[in-house]
GROMACS .gro file of N, CA and C in nm:
model
  465
    1UNK      N    1  -4.037   2.100  -1.132
    1UNK     CA    2  -3.981   2.263  -1.194
    1UNK      C    3  -3.897   2.322  -1.066
    2UNK      N    4  -3.810   2.386  -1.094
    2UNK     CA    5  -3.729   2.419  -0.989
    2UNK      C    6  -3.649   2.614  -1.057
    3UNK      N    7  -3.590   2.677  -0.931
    3UNK     CA    8  -3.576   2.813  -0.926
    3UNK      C    9  -3.420   2.787  -0.982
    4UNK      N   10  -3.370   2.872  -1.083
    4UNK     CA   11  -3.227   2.896  -1.112
    4UNK      C   12  -3.127   2.925  -1.024
    5UNK      N   13  -3.021   2.940  -0.997
    5UNK     CA   14  -2.949   3.031  -0.887
    5UNK      C   15  -2.804   2.979  -1.002
    6UNK      N   16  -2.779   3.151  -1.039
    6UNK     CA   17  -2.665   3.176  -1.148
    6UNK      C   18  -2.542   3.201  -1.105
    7UNK      N   19  -2.438   3.171  -1.141
    7UNK     CA   20  -2.297   3.169  -1.102
    7UNK      C   21  -2.230   3.192  -1.222
    8UNK      N   22  -2.098   3.259  -1.217
    8UNK     CA   23  -2.051   3.293  -1.344
    8UNK      C   24  -1.945   3.155  -1.362
    9UNK      N   25  -1.799   3.247  -1.439
    9UNK     CA   26  -1.711   3.159  -1.467
    9UNK      C   27  -1.584   3.110  -1.368
   10UNK      N   28  -1.552   2.997  -1.389
   10UNK     CA   29  -1.449   2.950  -1.289
   10UNK      C   30  -1.494   2.952  -1.161
   11UNK      N   31  -1.558   2.936  -1.089
   11UNK     CA   32  -1.646   2.893  -0.968
   11UNK      C   33  -1.551   2.772  -0.887
   12UNK      N   34  -1.483   2.788  -0.808
   12UNK     CA   35  -1.418   2.720  -0.768
   12UNK      C   36  -1.448   2.657  -0.640
   13UNK      N   37  -1.400   2.528  -0.589
   13UNK     CA   38  -1.471   2.446  -0.511
   13UNK      C   39  -1.414   2.546  -0.313
   14UNK      N   40  -1.351   2.623  -0.333
   14UNK     CA   41  -1.350   2.687  -0.206
   14UNK      C   42  -1.469   2.797  -0.212
   15UNK      N   43  -1.509   2.876  -0.323
   15UNK     CA   44  -1.651   2.985  -0.328
   15UNK      C   45  -1.783   2.825  -0.263
   16UNK      N   46  -1.758   2.706  -0.349
   16UNK     CA   47  -1.876   2.627  -0.268
   16UNK      C   48  -1.925   2.598  -0.165
   17UNK      N   49  -1.751   2.562  -0.094
   17UNK     CA   50  -1.764   2.549   0.016
   17UNK      C   51  -1.660   2.554   0.083
   18UNK      N   52  -1.611   2.634   0.115
   18UNK     CA   53  -1.479   2.717   0.207
   18UNK      C   54  -1.412   2.627   0.267
   19UNK      N   55  -1.284   2.647   0.251
   19UNK     CA   56  -1.171   2.546   0.347
   19UNK      C   57  -1.215   2.545   0.519
   20UNK      N   58  -1.215   2.636   0.572
   20UNK     CA   59  -1.298   2.642   0.670
   20UNK      C   60  -1.381   2.566   0.742
   21UNK      N   61  -1.495   2.524   0.653
   21UNK     CA   62  -1.604   2.445   0.681
   21UNK      C   63  -1.582   2.309   0.684
   22UNK      N   64  -1.449   2.269   0.627
   22UNK     CA   65  -1.412   2.129   0.570
   22UNK      C   66  -1.430   2.034   0.772
   23UNK      N   67  -1.385   2.161   0.826
   23UNK     CA   68  -1.345   2.091   0.954
   23UNK      C   69  -1.503   2.039   1.060
   24UNK      N   70  -1.581   2.097   0.978
   24UNK     CA   71  -1.710   2.054   1.073
   24UNK      C   72  -1.745   1.908   1.011
   25UNK      N   73  -1.785   1.841   1.106
   25UNK     CA   74  -1.787   1.685   1.089
   25UNK      C   75  -1.892   1.626   1.034
   26UNK      N   76  -2.026   1.716   0.958
   26UNK     CA   77  -2.079   1.640   0.876
   26UNK      C   78  -2.156   1.738   0.770
   27UNK      N   79  -2.183   1.691   0.626
   27UNK     CA   80  -2.209   1.761   0.545
   27UNK      C   81  -2.325   1.855   0.576
   28UNK      N   82  -2.429   1.789   0.647
   28UNK     CA   83  -2.534   1.864   0.689
   28UNK      C   84  -2.517   1.990   0.807
   29UNK      N   85  -2.366   1.973   0.848
   29UNK     CA   86  -2.322   2.121   0.959
   29UNK      C   87  -2.226   2.179   0.808
   30UNK      N   88  -2.209   2.164   0.702
   30UNK     CA   89  -2.132   2.227   0.634
   30UNK      C   90  -2.217   2.325   0.527
   31UNK      N   91  -2.346   2.228   0.469
   31UNK     CA   92  -2.404   2.253   0.351
   31UNK      C   93  -2.455   2.407   0.399
   32UNK      N   94  -2.494   2.472   0.512
   32UNK     CA   95  -2.546   2.572   0.565
   32UNK      C   96  -2.444   2.736   0.516
   33UNK      N   97  -2.329   2.663   0.488
   33UNK     CA   98  -2.216   2.796   0.435
   33UNK      C   99  -2.188   2.762   0.248
   34UNK      N  100  -2.262   2.703   0.191
   34UNK     CA  101  -2.276   2.673   0.044
   34UNK      C  102  -2.241   2.816  -0.024
   35UNK      N  103  -2.194   2.851  -0.097
   35UNK     CA  104  -2.130   2.978  -0.193
   35UNK      C  105  -2.179   3.059  -0.090
   36UNK      N  106  -2.145   3.057   0.006
   36UNK     CA  107  -2.144   3.178   0.132
   36UNK      C  108  -2.066   3.296   0.081
   37UNK      N  109  -1.956   3.298  -0.004
   37UNK     CA  110  -1.870   3.391  -0.040
   37UNK      C  111  -1.916   3.476  -0.172
   38UNK      N  112  -2.030   3.395  -0.242
   38UNK     CA  113  -2.075   3.440  -0.351
   38UNK      C  114  -2.256   3.484  -0.351
   39UNK      N  115  -2.311   3.447  -0.262
   39UNK     CA  116  -2.423   3.422  -0.246
   39UNK      C  117  -2.532   3.425  -0.116
   40UNK      N  118  -2.442   3.511  -0.006
   40UNK     CA  119  -2.448   3.465   0.150
   40UNK      C  120  -2.573   3.414   0.141
   41UNK      N  121  -2.725   3.416   0.108
   41UNK     CA  122  -2.827   3.354   0.089
   41UNK      C  123  -2.858   3.273   0.047
   42UNK      N  124  -2.762   3.184  -0.035
   42UNK     CA  125  -2.810   3.058  -0.142
   42UNK      C  126  -2.840   2.964  -0.036
   43UNK      N  127  -2.744   2.917   0.066
   43UNK     CA  128  -2.824   2.786   0.195
   43UNK      C  129  -2.944   2.802   0.207
   44UNK      N  130  -2.979   2.913   0.221
   44UNK     CA  131  -3.132   2.934   0.333
   44UNK      C  132  -3.206   2.944   0.207
   45UNK      N  133  -3.215   2.993   0.095
   45UNK     CA  134  -3.297   3.041  -0.068
   45UNK      C  135  -3.312   2.897  -0.109
   46UNK      N  136  -3.225   2.820  -0.134
   46UNK     CA  137  -3.247   2.762  -0.215
   46UNK      C  138  -3.321   2.570  -0.174
   47UNK      N  139  -3.398   2.568  -0.283
   47UNK     CA  140  -3.466   2.432  -0.232
   47UNK      C  141  -3.499   2.333  -0.315
   48UNK      N  142  -3.491   2.248  -0.222
   48UNK     CA  143  -3.485   2.127  -0.317
   48UNK      C  144  -3.568   2.093  -0.482
   49UNK      N  145  -3.508   2.057  -0.586
   49UNK     CA  146  -3.552   2.051  -0.723
   49UNK      C  147  -3.474   2.179  -0.759
   50UNK      N  148  -3.404   2.266  -0.687
   50UNK     CA  149  -3.388   2.367  -0.789
   50UNK      C  150  -3.237   2.362  -0.843
   51UNK      N  151  -3.200   2.423  -0.940
   51UNK     CA  152  -3.111   2.454  -1.061
   51UNK      C  153  -2.984   2.533  -1.009
   52UNK      N  154  -2.837   2.504  -1.012
   52UNK     CA  155  -2.723   2.575  -1.043
   52UNK      C  156  -2.696   2.587  -1.172
   53UNK      N  157  -2.674   2.725  -1.226
   53UNK     CA  158  -2.618   2.701  -1.394
   53UNK      C  159  -2.543   2.783  -1.363
   54UNK      N  160  -2.400   2.791  -1.422
   54UNK     CA  161  -2.271   2.872  -1.427
   54UNK      C  162  -2.215   2.857  -1.573
   55UNK      N  163  -2.120   2.917  -1.599
   55UNK     CA  164  -2.058   2.969  -1.748
   55UNK      C  165  -1.958   2.834  -1.682
   56UNK      N  166  -1.864   2.904  -1.757
   56UNK     CA  167  -1.738   2.769  -1.773
   56UNK      C  168  -1.625   2.727  -1.642
   57UNK      N  169  -1.589   2.558  -1.713
   57UNK     CA  170  -1.522   2.570  -1.539
   57UNK      C  171  -1.584   2.513  -1.418
   58UNK      N  172  -1.704   2.528  -1.378
   58UNK     CA  173  -1.758   2.519  -1.264
   58UNK      C  174  -1.725   2.370  -1.210
   59UNK      N  175  -1.622   2.402  -1.092
   59UNK     CA  176  -1.574   2.316  -0.967
   59UNK      C  177  -1.422   2.326  -1.019
   60UNK      N  178  -1.361   2.410  -1.056
   60UNK     CA  179  -1.214   2.383  -1.042
   60UNK      C  180  -1.147   2.430  -0.921
   61UNK      N  181  -1.053   2.410  -0.882
   61UNK     CA  182  -0.964   2.439  -0.783
   61UNK      C  183  -0.888   2.291  -0.725
   62UNK      N  184  -0.976   2.242  -0.594
   62UNK     CA  185  -0.923   2.135  -0.497
   62UNK      C  186  -1.045   2.057  -0.522
   63UNK      N  187  -0.946   1.903  -0.518
   63UNK     CA  188  -1.026   1.815  -0.546
   63UNK      C  189  -1.158   1.758  -0.415
   64UNK      N  190  -1.182   1.841  -0.341
   64UNK     CA  191  -1.295   1.805  -0.231
   64UNK      C  192  -1.406   1.746  -0.271
   65UNK      N  193  -1.457   1.686  -0.239
   65UNK     CA  194  -1.593   1.537  -0.296
   65UNK      C  195  -1.683   1.655  -0.205
   66UNK      N  196  -1.663   1.722  -0.089
   66UNK     CA  197  -1.764   1.839  -0.005
   66UNK      C  198  -1.855   1.898  -0.068
   67UNK      N  199  -1.766   1.945  -0.213
   67UNK     CA  200  -1.821   2.064  -0.285
   67UNK      C  201  -1.978   2.011  -0.375
   68UNK      N  202  -1.964   1.908  -0.447
   68UNK     CA  203  -2.087   1.856  -0.452
   68UNK      C  204  -2.175   1.774  -0.370
   69UNK      N  205  -2.077   1.760  -0.285
   69UNK     CA  206  -2.181   1.701  -0.169
   69UNK      C  207  -2.312   1.784  -0.126
   70UNK      N  208  -2.217   1.934  -0.083
   70UNK     CA  209  -2.324   2.017  -0.014
   70UNK      C  210  -2.440   2.044  -0.075
   71UNK      N  211  -2.394   2.062  -0.228
   71UNK     CA  212  -2.540   2.108  -0.308
   71UNK      C  213  -2.610   1.990  -0.322
   72UNK      N  214  -2.583   1.884  -0.321
   72UNK     CA  215  -2.656   1.749  -0.304
   72UNK      C  216  -2.756   1.771  -0.206
   73UNK      N  217  -2.671   1.761  -0.064
   73UNK     CA  218  -2.775   1.770   0.040
   73UNK      C  219  -2.893   1.875   0.069
   74UNK      N  220  -2.854   2.027  -0.005
   74UNK     CA  221  -2.897   2.110  -0.061
   74UNK      C  222  -3.076   2.076  -0.119
   75UNK      N  223  -3.039   1.950  -0.139
   75UNK     CA  224  -3.127   1.942  -0.248
   75UNK      C  225  -3.110   1.969  -0.394
   76UNK      N  226  -3.019   2.024  -0.453
   76UNK     CA  227  -2.999   2.083  -0.604
   76UNK      C  228  -3.010   1.925  -0.670
   77UNK      N  229  -3.135   1.996  -0.794
   77UNK     CA  230  -3.136   1.896  -0.851
   77UNK      C  231  -3.035   1.842  -0.973
   78UNK      N  232  -2.964   1.981  -1.015
   78UNK     CA  233  -2.867   1.922  -1.076
   78UNK      C  234  -2.807   2.049  -1.119
   79UNK      N  235  -2.676   2.045  -1.178
   79UNK     CA  236  -2.574   2.136  -1.219
   79UNK      C  237  -2.556   2.146  -1.359
   80UNK      N  238  -2.576   2.237  -1.375
   80UNK     CA  239  -2.585   2.279  -1.578
   80UNK      C  240  -2.490   2.422  -1.591
   81UNK      N  241  -2.374   2.359  -1.657
   81UNK     CA  242  -2.308   2.429  -1.687
   81UNK      C  243  -2.233   2.460  -1.818
   82UNK      N  244  -2.117   2.545  -1.870
   82UNK     CA  245  -2.102   2.534  -1.999
   82UNK      C  246  -1.968   2.429  -2.020
   83UNK      N  247  -1.896   2.429  -1.915
   83UNK     CA  248  -1.848   2.333  -1.889
   83UNK      C  249  -1.824   2.302  -1.716
   84UNK      N  250  -1.689   2.191  -1.676
   84UNK     CA  251  -1.694   2.172  -1.567
   84UNK      C  252  -1.564   2.147  -1.571
   85UNK      N  253  -1.474   2.137  -1.404
   85UNK     CA  254  -1.341   2.106  -1.387
   85UNK      C  255  -1.346   1.950  -1.386
   86UNK      N  256  -1.292   1.874  -1.451
   86UNK     CA  257  -1.292   1.699  -1.442
   86UNK      C  258  -1.285   1.636  -1.293
   87UNK      N  259  -1.251   1.691  -1.204
   87UNK     CA  260  -1.226   1.668  -1.077
   87UNK      C  261  -1.381   1.662  -1.002
   88UNK      N  262  -1.431   1.755  -1.037
   88UNK     CA  263  -1.564   1.854  -0.936
   88UNK      C  264  -1.692   1.733  -1.045
   89UNK      N  265  -1.682   1.683  -1.163
   89UNK     CA  266  -1.722   1.645  -1.258
   89UNK      C  267  -1.733   1.509  -1.174
   90UNK      N  268  -1.628   1.431  -1.172
   90UNK     CA  269  -1.614   1.297  -1.153
   90UNK      C  270  -1.711   1.285  -0.944
   91UNK      N  271  -1.630   1.393  -0.914
   91UNK     CA  272  -1.699   1.355  -0.779
   91UNK      C  273  -1.820   1.393  -0.796
   92UNK      N  274  -1.905   1.427  -0.871
   92UNK     CA  275  -1.987   1.492  -0.855
   92UNK      C  276  -2.072   1.367  -0.877
   93UNK      N  277  -2.074   1.266  -0.992
   93UNK     CA  278  -2.090   1.149  -1.036
   93UNK      C  279  -2.111   1.042  -0.922
   94UNK      N  280  -1.984   1.034  -0.901
   94UNK     CA  281  -1.970   0.959  -0.718
   94UNK      C  282  -2.018   0.995  -0.671
   95UNK      N  283  -2.113   1.064  -0.620
   95UNK     CA  284  -2.228   1.059  -0.494
   95UNK      C  285  -2.346   1.136  -0.520
   96UNK      N  286  -2.409   1.104  -0.680
   96UNK     CA  287  -2.530   1.075  -0.736
   96UNK      C  288  -2.575   1.224  -0.772
   97UNK      N  289  -2.499   1.358  -0.771
   97UNK     CA  290  -2.548   1.487  -0.828
   97UNK      C  291  -2.518   1.513  -0.993
   98UNK      N  292  -2.623   1.503  -1.037
   98UNK     CA  293  -2.614   1.512  -1.178
   98UNK      C  294  -2.553   1.657  -1.219
   99UNK      N  295  -2.446   1.628  -1.278
   99UNK     CA  296  -2.384   1.753  -1.357
   99UNK      C  297  -2.414   1.755  -1.491
  100UNK      N  298  -2.494   1.870  -1.551
  100UNK     CA  299  -2.525   1.877  -1.728
  100UNK      C  300  -2.435   1.970  -1.822
  101UNK      N  301  -2.353   1.912  -1.885
  101UNK     CA  302  -2.326   2.053  -2.014
  101UNK      C  303  -2.440   2.048  -2.068
  102UNK      N  304  -2.426   2.223  -2.090
  102UNK     CA  305  -2.549   2.305  -2.161
  102UNK      C  306  -2.460   2.377  -2.188
  103UNK      N  307  -2.428   2.399  -2.331
  103UNK     CA  308  -2.329   2.527  -2.353
  103UNK      C  309  -2.419   2.624  -2.375
  104UNK      N  310  -2.540   2.631  -2.457
  104UNK     CA  311  -2.565   2.759  -2.456
  104UNK      C  312  -2.735   2.847  -2.384
  105UNK      N  313  -2.719   2.750  -2.281
  105UNK     CA  314  -2.813   2.748  -2.151
  105UNK      C  315  -2.772   2.893  -2.069
  106UNK      N  316  -2.648   2.891  -2.011
  106UNK     CA  317  -2.618   3.009  -1.957
  106UNK      C  318  -2.649   3.147  -1.975
  107UNK      N  319  -2.622   3.188  -2.138
  107UNK     CA  320  -2.659   3.335  -2.212
  107UNK      C  321  -2.756   3.388  -2.216
  108UNK      N  322  -2.868   3.261  -2.163
  108UNK     CA  323  -2.994   3.307  -2.181
  108UNK      C  324  -3.105   3.312  -2.120
  109UNK      N  325  -3.054   3.258  -1.971
  109UNK     CA  326  -3.150   3.297  -1.883
  109UNK      C  327  -3.085   3.360  -1.711
  110UNK      N  328  -3.183   3.395  -1.679
  110UNK     CA  329  -3.134   3.514  -1.560
  110UNK      C  330  -3.208   3.382  -1.429
  111UNK      N  331  -3.095   3.443  -1.319
  111UNK     CA  332  -3.131   3.325  -1.176
  111UNK      C  333  -3.283   3.427  -1.152
  112UNK      N  334  -3.349   3.330  -1.065
  112UNK     CA  335  -3.461   3.316  -1.047
  112UNK      C  336  -3.543   3.244  -1.115
  113UNK      N  337  -3.564   3.252  -1.250
  113UNK     CA  338  -3.626   3.160  -1.319
  113UNK      C  339  -3.628   3.055  -1.268
  114UNK      N  340  -3.769   2.993  -1.381
  114UNK     CA  341  -3.793   2.892  -1.339
  114UNK      C  342  -3.782   2.760  -1.442
  115UNK      N  343  -3.715   2.640  -1.439
  115UNK     CA  344  -3.683   2.571  -1.521
  115UNK      C  345  -3.676   2.446  -1.500
  116UNK      N  346  -3.716   2.363  -1.620
  116UNK     CA  347  -3.759   2.213  -1.622
  116UNK      C  348  -3.621   2.139  -1.701
  117UNK      N  349  -3.639   2.028  -1.636
  117UNK     CA  350  -3.521   1.943  -1.671
  117UNK      C  351  -3.543   1.770  -1.727
  118UNK      N  352  -3.533   1.749  -1.786
  118UNK     CA  353  -3.555   1.611  -1.833
  118UNK      C  354  -3.405   1.588  -1.827
  119UNK      N  355  -3.340   1.478  -1.804
  119UNK     CA  356  -3.230   1.432  -1.806
  119UNK      C  357  -3.221   1.299  -1.916
  120UNK      N  358  -3.322   1.233  -1.868
  120UNK     CA  359  -3.306   1.134  -1.968
  120UNK      C  360  -3.336   1.176  -2.117
  121UNK      N  361  -3.385   1.318  -2.143
  121UNK     CA  362  -3.384   1.387  -2.268
  121UNK      C  363  -3.255   1.444  -2.338
  122UNK      N  364  -3.203   1.512  -2.180
  122UNK     CA  365  -3.100   1.613  -2.192
  122UNK      C  366  -3.179   1.758  -2.274
  123UNK      N  367  -3.231   1.789  -2.195
  123UNK     CA  368  -3.342   1.900  -2.265
  123UNK      C  369  -3.381   1.953  -2.192
  124UNK      N  370  -3.337   2.095  -2.081
  124UNK     CA  371  -3.369   2.226  -2.036
  124UNK      C  372  -3.468   2.288  -2.038
  125UNK      N  373  -3.604   2.331  -1.997
  125UNK     CA  374  -3.693   2.445  -2.081
  125UNK      C  375  -3.673   2.550  -1.952
  126UNK      N  376  -3.699   2.685  -2.032
  126UNK     CA  377  -3.717   2.794  -1.959
  126UNK      C  378  -3.801   2.905  -2.010
  127UNK      N  379  -3.868   2.966  -1.975
  127UNK     CA  380  -3.937   3.082  -2.011
  127UNK      C  381  -3.963   3.059  -2.188
  128UNK      N  382  -4.053   2.912  -2.233
  128UNK     CA  383  -4.044   2.881  -2.324
  128UNK      C  384  -3.972   2.847  -2.418
  129UNK      N  385  -3.817   2.868  -2.363
  129UNK     CA  386  -3.719   2.787  -2.436
  129UNK      C  387  -3.723   2.674  -2.412
  130UNK      N  388  -3.642   2.626  -2.543
  130UNK     CA  389  -3.563   2.498  -2.506
  130UNK      C  390  -3.445   2.471  -2.520
  131UNK      N  391  -3.379   2.423  -2.449
  131UNK     CA  392  -3.191   2.413  -2.425
  131UNK      C  393  -3.166   2.249  -2.488
  132UNK      N  394  -3.111   2.223  -2.606
  132UNK     CA  395  -3.032   2.095  -2.562
  132UNK      C  396  -2.879   2.058  -2.501
  133UNK      N  397  -2.883   1.960  -2.403
  133UNK     CA  398  -2.792   1.962  -2.327
  133UNK      C  399  -2.735   1.805  -2.340
  134UNK      N  400  -2.604   1.787  -2.308
  134UNK     CA  401  -2.551   1.685  -2.310
  134UNK      C  402  -2.606   1.582  -2.248
  135UNK      N  403  -2.679   1.438  -2.315
  135UNK     CA  404  -2.757   1.349  -2.265
  135UNK      C  405  -2.659   1.283  -2.223
  136UNK      N  406  -2.673   1.210  -2.059
  136UNK     CA  407  -2.635   1.132  -2.035
  136UNK      C  408  -2.689   0.960  -2.097
  137UNK      N  409  -2.499   0.891  -2.065
  137UNK     CA  410  -2.537   0.757  -2.132
  137UNK      C  411  -2.610   0.709  -2.012
  138UNK      N  412  -2.685   0.576  -2.117
  138UNK     CA  413  -2.775   0.512  -1.971
  138UNK      C  414  -2.744   0.454  -1.891
  139UNK      N  415  -2.553   0.414  -1.860
  139UNK     CA  416  -2.516   0.363  -1.786
  139UNK      C  417  -2.520   0.513  -1.666
  140UNK      N  418  -2.459   0.604  -1.759
  140UNK     CA  419  -2.472   0.709  -1.612
  140UNK      C  420  -2.576   0.728  -1.527
  141UNK      N  421  -2.706   0.719  -1.624
  141UNK     CA  422  -2.795   0.750  -1.572
  141UNK      C  423  -2.842   0.666  -1.432
  142UNK      N  424  -2.797   0.512  -1.486
  142UNK     CA  425  -2.820   0.430  -1.394
  142UNK      C  426  -2.764   0.445  -1.265
  143UNK      N  427  -2.616   0.437  -1.279
  143UNK     CA  428  -2.524   0.549  -1.140
  143UNK      C  429  -2.578   0.650  -1.049
  144UNK      N  430  -2.675   0.706  -1.152
  144UNK     CA  431  -2.728   0.841  -1.057
  144UNK      C  432  -2.822   0.790  -0.955
  145UNK      N  433  -2.940   0.676  -1.068
  145UNK     CA  434  -3.044   0.665  -1.006
  145UNK      C  435  -3.017   0.608  -0.883
  146UNK      N  436  -2.894   0.553  -0.928
  146UNK     CA  437  -2.863   0.454  -0.751
  146UNK      C  438  -2.825   0.539  -0.650
  147UNK      N  439  -2.773   0.652  -0.708
  147UNK     CA  440  -2.806   0.771  -0.574
  147UNK      C  441  -2.609   0.807  -0.610
  148UNK      N  442  -2.552   0.748  -0.672
  148UNK     CA  443  -2.403   0.779  -0.729
  148UNK      C  444  -2.300   0.634  -0.749
  149UNK      N  445  -2.247   0.676  -0.781
  149UNK     CA  446  -2.098   0.567  -0.829
  149UNK      C  447  -2.084   0.463  -0.646
  150UNK      N  448  -2.092   0.506  -0.542
  150UNK     CA  449  -2.052   0.452  -0.464
  150UNK      C  450  -2.163   0.336  -0.393
  151UNK      N  451  -2.292   0.427  -0.412
  151UNK     CA  452  -2.445   0.353  -0.399
  151UNK      C  453  -2.458   0.233  -0.483
  152UNK      N  454  -2.411   0.303  -0.617
  152UNK     CA  455  -2.426   0.170  -0.703
  152UNK      C  456  -2.320   0.031  -0.678
  153UNK      N  457  -2.201   0.030  -0.716
  153UNK     CA  458  -2.108  -0.002  -0.629
  153UNK      C  459  -2.150  -0.108  -0.500
  154UNK      N  460  -2.207  -0.038  -0.403
  154UNK     CA  461  -2.248  -0.139  -0.320
  154UNK      C  462  -2.328  -0.248  -0.366
  155UNK      N  463  -2.432  -0.180  -0.451
  155UNK     CA  464  -2.566  -0.267  -0.468
  155UNK      C  465  -2.498  -0.375  -0.574
   0.00000   0.00000   0.00000
């Protein structure tokens, strides 16, 4: 069970982690600035196991891998959105952050609500409602279980 942090359509990678923070040498130093322009309290409020829920085209903009990396470093369990920018989706899988397409969820939940997610079943549950999400294929779930594509290939 984790808390929902809800964001709008077309959240770009510069809103996830602004370019000036890419100069920091580590993800741990960058992560405290995650979503700074949209929710200045996000990095201090999010807890391991919480969720980011967004509308369409989440992660558009530049191809920076640091965007999914700061979310993972903060302990975000998964990002659920109506749709994702292709490069963000790929980068998230590469580093082991689950990104789930869930078309109906956004319109029926509020930030701050508690949610449960079964990645293997493709089901999100919030406030007594269940939402069917894209179920990850077993090979992709295996990649995530090993910490991402890079970790999977290294094994």
